[in-house]
């Protein structure tokens, strides 16, 4: 029996997040011949304009729920909109990005749909009727492969950003676009305004290059050379919990077990000792470069490349070299 894989697309600032395309690819890897790849856009007025991109990346059917109450993410509002779509689409699987919104909405949907859930999936493989999902355990020290015991039941899966390569978009692809009425539930809380504070324009969880600072930056001003390097490389700036606790930066920048988990292609750790809590959030990066004055710092044990030196001398030199190379 054919199955519908419904990808819950996520947009920010009027643009689809990269993890939405990765979730589409994850659904394709999970699907068998004859299965349908669908997507849902939930948001304010104008959300339908993003449907073309989802079609280009593989969506066959796109459900759109537009309403002014959906302009900003709200658990109650988005869950109500999503359930209106599932009533229409009757999906056998729902795929979310493992983002703050996805981590909040996925278990709510799983509970309402009496579905099984797997979170933080980094790889998917299908063999015959069996689909295996790979996810990290114990702060990345181990991985497990799991499958849903009931292949005909409903699945809920969240996909870790920057782990599943997207397919090449085909601008000529067309998809059926279906409008779904927003049920407008009685909300216990209503978002009146969202105040955003960010260190840059690139989302930290989806950045291909992350330059991160620890207590070694010594002050809030110590992040300036890191920001300059990130700007030259087109990357984002992160931080260890130690730097956040010291008041050098906002907690929104924290990477680690109690912060954000990132898997960039290049991770540059500046003045970070390498505490286990921090390693849990970045150890799966493709290439790790560590800069630290202490040659015995634990960060060097996981780094692919290490530079023993003062970050305030090394980082500006790297910035200038990259600036010349990338001209």
Short mmCIF file of C-alpha atoms in Angstrom, two decimals:
data_model
loop_
_atom_site.label_atom_id
_atom_site.label_comp_id
_atom_site.label_asym_id
_atom_site.label_seq_id
_atom_site.Cartn_x
_atom_site.Cartn_y
_atom_site.Cartn_z
CA UNK A 1 0.00 0.00 0.00
CA UNK A 2 1.39 3.40 -0.97
CA UNK A 3 2.36 5.86 1.77
CA UNK A 4 2.35 9.66 1.87
CA UNK A 5 5.44 11.29 3.39
CA UNK A 6 4.54 14.79 4.61
CA UNK A 7 7.40 17.22 5.13
CA UNK A 8 6.67 20.15 7.44
CA UNK A 9 8.58 22.97 5.74
CA UNK A 10 9.98 25.77 7.85
CA UNK A 11 10.49 29.34 6.70
CA UNK A 12 12.24 32.27 8.29
CA UNK A 13 12.16 35.83 7.05
CA UNK A 14 10.15 34.85 4.00
CA UNK A 15 12.68 32.20 2.93
CA UNK A 16 12.64 28.44 3.31
CA UNK A 17 15.26 27.09 5.68
CA UNK A 18 17.81 24.71 4.22
CA UNK A 19 16.67 21.93 6.55
CA UNK A 20 13.29 21.90 4.76
CA UNK A 21 15.02 20.70 1.59
CA UNK A 22 17.05 18.20 3.62
CA UNK A 23 13.82 16.85 5.12
CA UNK A 24 12.41 16.48 1.60
CA UNK A 25 15.46 14.46 0.63
CA UNK A 26 15.08 12.37 3.79
CA UNK A 27 11.50 11.59 2.81
CA UNK A 28 12.65 10.58 -0.67
CA UNK A 29 15.26 8.24 0.81
CA UNK A 30 12.57 6.66 2.99
CA UNK A 31 9.96 6.29 0.26
CA UNK A 32 9.29 3.28 -1.95
CA UNK A 33 8.10 3.31 -5.55
CA UNK A 34 4.56 4.60 -5.67
CA UNK A 35 4.81 6.60 -2.45
CA UNK A 36 3.93 10.31 -2.46
CA UNK A 37 6.19 13.10 -1.25
CA UNK A 38 4.13 15.99 0.07
CA UNK A 39 4.96 19.17 1.96
CA UNK A 40 3.06 21.65 4.07
CA UNK A 41 3.64 25.39 4.34
CA UNK A 42 2.23 27.00 7.48
CA UNK A 43 2.55 30.75 7.84
CA UNK A 44 1.18 34.20 7.25
CA UNK A 45 0.02 35.77 4.01
CA UNK A 46 2.35 35.06 1.10
CA UNK A 47 3.50 31.63 2.27
CA UNK A 48 2.15 30.06 -0.92
CA UNK A 49 4.85 31.88 -2.90
CA UNK A 50 7.39 29.40 -1.49
CA UNK A 51 5.60 26.38 -2.98
CA UNK A 52 7.62 26.50 -6.21
CA UNK A 53 10.88 25.85 -4.37
CA UNK A 54 9.44 22.84 -2.58
CA UNK A 55 8.24 21.47 -5.91
CA UNK A 56 11.73 21.95 -7.39
CA UNK A 57 13.24 19.91 -4.57
CA UNK A 58 10.85 16.99 -4.95
CA UNK A 59 7.44 17.71 -3.42
CA UNK A 60 4.58 16.24 -5.47
CA UNK A 61 1.79 17.87 -3.47
CA UNK A 62 2.01 21.02 -1.36
CA UNK A 63 -0.55 21.95 1.29
CA UNK A 64 -0.72 25.62 2.29
CA UNK A 65 -2.25 27.02 5.47
CA UNK A 66 -2.15 30.83 5.53
CA UNK A 67 -3.45 33.02 8.32
CA UNK A 68 -2.34 36.13 10.17
CA UNK A 69 -2.24 34.10 13.42
CA UNK A 70 0.46 31.93 11.80
CA UNK A 71 2.85 34.80 11.05
CA UNK A 72 5.04 33.73 13.99
CA UNK A 73 5.49 30.22 15.34
CA UNK A 74 3.13 29.17 18.13
CA UNK A 75 2.74 25.58 19.34
CA UNK A 76 -1.04 25.68 19.59
CA UNK A 77 -1.63 27.52 16.32
CA UNK A 78 0.80 25.49 14.24
CA UNK A 79 -0.41 22.19 15.68
CA UNK A 80 -3.99 23.10 14.81
CA UNK A 81 -2.94 24.00 11.26
CA UNK A 82 -0.90 20.82 10.87
CA UNK A 83 -3.71 18.58 12.10
CA UNK A 84 -6.04 20.21 9.57
CA UNK A 85 -3.57 19.13 6.88
CA UNK A 86 -3.15 15.59 8.21
CA UNK A 87 -6.94 15.20 8.22
CA UNK A 88 -6.85 15.95 4.50
CA UNK A 89 -3.58 14.27 3.46
CA UNK A 90 -3.74 11.21 5.75
CA UNK A 91 0.08 10.91 5.77
CA UNK A 92 1.87 7.77 6.87
CA UNK A 93 4.93 9.76 7.94
CA UNK A 94 5.73 13.33 8.99
CA UNK A 95 9.24 14.76 8.65
CA UNK A 96 10.41 17.88 10.49
CA UNK A 97 13.71 19.70 10.77
CA UNK A 98 15.39 19.13 14.15
CA UNK A 99 15.13 22.86 14.91
CA UNK A 100 13.63 24.63 17.89
CA UNK A 101 10.23 24.69 16.18
CA UNK A 102 10.55 21.12 14.90
CA UNK A 103 11.57 19.76 18.30
CA UNK A 104 8.52 21.45 19.81
CA UNK A 105 5.93 20.58 17.17
CA UNK A 106 6.96 17.01 16.29
CA UNK A 107 6.16 15.37 19.66
CA UNK A 108 2.87 17.26 19.87
CA UNK A 109 1.89 15.90 16.46
CA UNK A 110 3.09 12.40 17.38
CA UNK A 111 0.93 12.42 20.50
CA UNK A 112 -2.16 13.61 18.64
CA UNK A 113 -1.67 11.08 15.82
CA UNK A 114 -0.67 8.19 18.14
CA UNK A 115 2.52 7.92 16.09
CA UNK A 116 6.00 6.64 16.86
CA UNK A 117 8.79 9.21 16.81
CA UNK A 118 12.52 9.22 16.05
CA UNK A 119 14.44 12.44 16.70
CA UNK A 120 17.72 13.92 15.50
CA UNK A 121 18.16 11.57 12.54
CA UNK A 122 21.40 12.01 10.60
CA UNK A 123 21.14 9.29 7.92
CA UNK A 124 18.48 7.09 6.30
CA UNK A 125 18.75 3.92 4.26
CA UNK A 126 16.08 1.72 2.71
CA UNK A 127 16.41 -1.95 1.85
CA UNK A 128 13.26 -3.54 0.47
CA UNK A 129 10.44 -2.73 2.87
CA UNK A 130 12.81 -1.89 5.72
CA UNK A 131 13.85 1.71 6.46
CA UNK A 132 16.71 2.30 8.89
CA UNK A 133 17.29 5.60 10.66
CA UNK A 134 20.67 6.55 12.11
CA UNK A 135 20.89 8.90 15.07
CA UNK A 136 23.65 9.85 17.55
CA UNK A 137 23.71 8.75 21.18
CA UNK A 138 25.63 9.80 24.30
CA UNK A 139 26.58 13.24 22.99
CA UNK A 140 27.80 11.82 19.71
CA UNK A 141 30.02 9.11 21.20
CA UNK A 142 27.91 6.38 19.62
CA UNK A 143 25.24 5.98 16.96
CA UNK A 144 22.23 3.71 16.75
CA UNK A 145 20.21 2.41 13.83
CA UNK A 146 16.51 2.04 14.42
CA UNK A 147 13.40 1.15 12.45
CA UNK A 148 9.72 1.57 13.19
CA UNK A 149 8.23 -1.72 14.34
CA UNK A 150 4.98 -1.05 12.49
CA UNK A 151 5.80 -0.13 8.88
CA UNK A 152 2.13 0.60 8.24
CA UNK A 153 1.79 2.89 11.26
CA UNK A 154 2.39 6.63 11.33
CA UNK A 155 5.97 7.83 11.70
CA UNK A 156 7.24 11.15 13.02
CA UNK A 157 10.89 11.95 12.26
CA UNK A 158 13.07 15.01 12.89
CA UNK A 159 16.16 15.58 10.72
CA UNK A 160 19.36 17.11 12.07
CA UNK A 161 20.43 20.03 9.82
CA UNK A 162 23.54 19.72 7.62
CA UNK A 163 23.62 15.92 7.56
CA UNK A 164 21.51 14.77 4.60
CA UNK A 165 22.63 16.11 1.22
CA UNK A 166 19.78 17.63 -0.77
CA UNK A 167 18.93 16.57 -4.30
CA UNK A 168 19.57 18.91 -7.22
CA UNK A 169 16.56 21.21 -7.70
CA UNK A 170 14.58 20.96 -10.94
CA UNK A 171 12.92 24.30 -11.65
CA UNK A 172 10.67 22.69 -14.26
CA UNK A 173 8.96 20.39 -11.73
CA UNK A 174 5.32 21.13 -11.00
CA UNK A 175 3.33 20.21 -7.92
CA UNK A 176 -0.30 20.31 -6.97
CA UNK A 177 -0.91 23.14 -4.48
CA UNK A 178 -3.85 22.67 -2.10
CA UNK A 179 -5.16 25.39 0.20
CA UNK A 180 -6.28 24.18 3.61
CA UNK A 181 -8.47 26.36 5.82
CA UNK A 182 -6.99 27.32 9.18
CA UNK A 183 -9.31 26.02 11.93
CA UNK A 184 -8.56 29.03 14.18
CA UNK A 185 -8.63 27.33 17.60
CA UNK A 186 -9.19 29.16 20.85
CA UNK A 187 -5.59 29.97 21.79
CA UNK A 188 -4.42 30.17 25.37
CA UNK A 189 -1.51 32.37 24.30
CA UNK A 190 -1.17 34.79 21.40
CA UNK A 191 2.13 36.16 20.08
CA UNK A 192 1.87 39.92 19.67
CA UNK A 193 5.46 40.68 18.77
CA UNK A 194 8.72 38.84 18.17
CA UNK A 195 11.93 40.63 19.09
CA UNK A 196 14.93 39.08 17.42
CA UNK A 197 18.52 39.43 18.48
CA UNK A 198 21.16 37.71 16.38
CA UNK A 199 24.88 37.96 15.80
CA UNK A 200 24.57 37.59 12.04
CA UNK A 201 22.39 36.80 9.09
CA UNK A 202 23.35 33.11 8.87
CA UNK A 203 21.49 30.59 10.99
CA UNK A 204 23.96 28.96 13.37
CA UNK A 205 22.40 25.49 13.10
CA UNK A 206 22.57 25.53 9.29
CA UNK A 207 25.87 27.35 8.76
CA UNK A 208 28.49 25.57 6.67
CA UNK A 209 31.28 27.30 8.59
CA UNK A 210 31.17 28.16 12.30
CA UNK A 211 33.74 30.24 14.17
CA UNK A 212 33.25 29.74 17.88
CA UNK A 213 34.73 31.41 20.93
CA UNK A 214 35.22 30.31 24.52
CA UNK A 215 36.46 31.85 27.74
CA UNK A 216 39.72 32.53 25.92
CA UNK A 217 38.16 35.54 24.16
CA UNK A 218 38.28 37.22 27.60
CA UNK A 219 35.49 39.75 26.94
CA UNK A 220 32.58 40.66 24.68
CA UNK A 221 35.02 42.68 22.55
CA UNK A 222 37.07 39.51 22.14
CA UNK A 223 34.45 38.19 19.75
CA UNK A 224 35.18 40.95 17.23
CA UNK A 225 38.09 39.16 15.47
CA UNK A 226 35.96 35.99 15.34
CA UNK A 227 33.11 37.93 13.74
CA UNK A 228 35.52 39.36 11.16
CA UNK A 229 36.82 35.88 10.29
CA UNK A 230 33.28 34.51 10.02
CA UNK A 231 32.27 37.40 7.76
CA UNK A 232 35.17 36.71 5.40
CA UNK A 233 34.34 32.99 5.28
CA UNK A 234 30.58 33.47 5.02
CA UNK A 235 30.06 31.67 8.31
CA UNK A 236 28.30 32.14 11.65
CA UNK A 237 29.68 32.86 15.11
CA UNK A 238 29.03 30.55 18.04
CA UNK A 239 30.22 30.25 21.62
CA UNK A 240 30.88 27.81 24.42
CA UNK A 241 28.78 27.80 27.58
CA UNK A 242 31.72 29.26 29.45
CA UNK A 243 31.72 32.35 27.25
CA UNK A 244 27.95 32.72 27.61
CA UNK A 245 28.05 32.27 31.40
CA UNK A 246 30.79 34.90 31.62
CA UNK A 247 28.49 37.38 29.88
CA UNK A 248 30.66 37.72 26.78
CA UNK A 249 27.78 36.89 24.43
CA UNK A 250 24.11 35.93 24.21
CA UNK A 251 22.97 32.40 25.11
CA UNK A 252 21.46 32.18 21.62
CA UNK A 253 25.04 31.59 20.42
CA UNK A 254 25.72 28.69 22.80
CA UNK A 255 26.85 25.42 21.25
CA UNK A 256 26.84 22.28 23.34
CA UNK A 257 24.75 19.71 25.11
CA UNK A 258 22.52 22.38 26.64
CA UNK A 259 22.79 24.68 23.63
CA UNK A 260 22.66 24.13 19.90
CA UNK A 261 24.04 21.12 18.07
CA UNK A 262 25.89 22.07 14.90
CA UNK A 263 27.43 19.96 12.14
CA UNK A 264 29.15 22.42 9.82
CA UNK A 265 31.69 21.52 7.18
CA UNK A 266 34.31 23.55 9.09
CA UNK A 267 34.28 24.35 12.80
CA UNK A 268 36.92 26.75 14.13
CA UNK A 269 37.20 26.68 17.92
CA UNK A 270 38.98 29.72 19.32
CA UNK A 271 39.99 29.80 22.97
CA UNK A 272 37.78 26.79 23.76
CA UNK A 273 39.27 24.19 26.08
CA UNK A 274 37.02 21.35 24.88
CA UNK A 275 34.76 20.44 27.77
CA UNK A 276 32.56 17.38 27.20
CA UNK A 277 29.45 19.56 27.25
CA UNK A 278 30.75 21.62 24.36
CA UNK A 279 32.04 18.66 22.37
CA UNK A 280 28.53 17.19 22.44
CA UNK A 281 27.36 20.09 20.30
CA UNK A 282 30.09 20.16 17.63
CA UNK A 283 32.07 16.92 17.55
CA UNK A 284 30.24 15.73 14.42
CA UNK A 285 31.59 18.65 12.37
CA UNK A 286 33.32 17.56 9.15
CA UNK A 287 36.59 19.39 9.90
CA UNK A 288 37.51 20.81 13.31
CA UNK A 289 40.23 23.45 13.67
CA UNK A 290 41.32 24.38 17.20
CA UNK A 291 43.21 27.50 18.27
CA UNK A 292 44.36 27.52 21.88
CA UNK A 293 47.37 28.68 23.89
CA UNK A 294 47.31 25.48 25.96
CA UNK A 295 48.90 22.65 23.98
CA UNK A 296 47.29 20.16 26.39
CA UNK A 297 43.73 21.45 25.91
CA UNK A 298 41.25 18.57 25.37
CA UNK A 299 39.94 20.24 22.21
CA UNK A 300 43.08 19.14 20.37
CA UNK A 301 42.11 15.48 20.87
CA UNK A 302 39.09 15.89 18.59
CA UNK A 303 40.55 18.51 16.25
CA UNK A 304 41.66 17.64 12.73
CA UNK A 305 44.03 20.63 12.76
CA UNK A 306 45.43 22.43 15.78
CA UNK A 307 47.18 25.75 16.22
CA UNK A 308 48.91 26.40 19.52
CA UNK A 309 48.93 30.14 19.96
CA UNK A 310 47.13 33.27 21.08
CA UNK A 311 43.83 33.56 19.23
CA UNK A 312 44.22 37.37 19.13
CA UNK A 313 47.35 36.88 17.04
CA UNK A 314 46.30 33.83 15.03
CA UNK A 315 42.73 34.77 14.07
CA UNK A 316 43.60 38.15 12.47
CA UNK A 317 46.36 36.44 10.46
CA UNK A 318 43.92 33.78 9.26
CA UNK A 319 41.36 36.46 8.41
CA UNK A 320 43.83 38.36 6.26
CA UNK A 321 45.04 35.22 4.50
CA UNK A 322 41.50 34.09 3.72
CA UNK A 323 40.60 37.60 2.57
CA UNK A 324 43.44 37.48 0.05
CA UNK A 325 42.62 33.94 -1.09
CA UNK A 326 38.92 34.62 -1.54
CA UNK A 327 39.30 37.86 -3.50
#
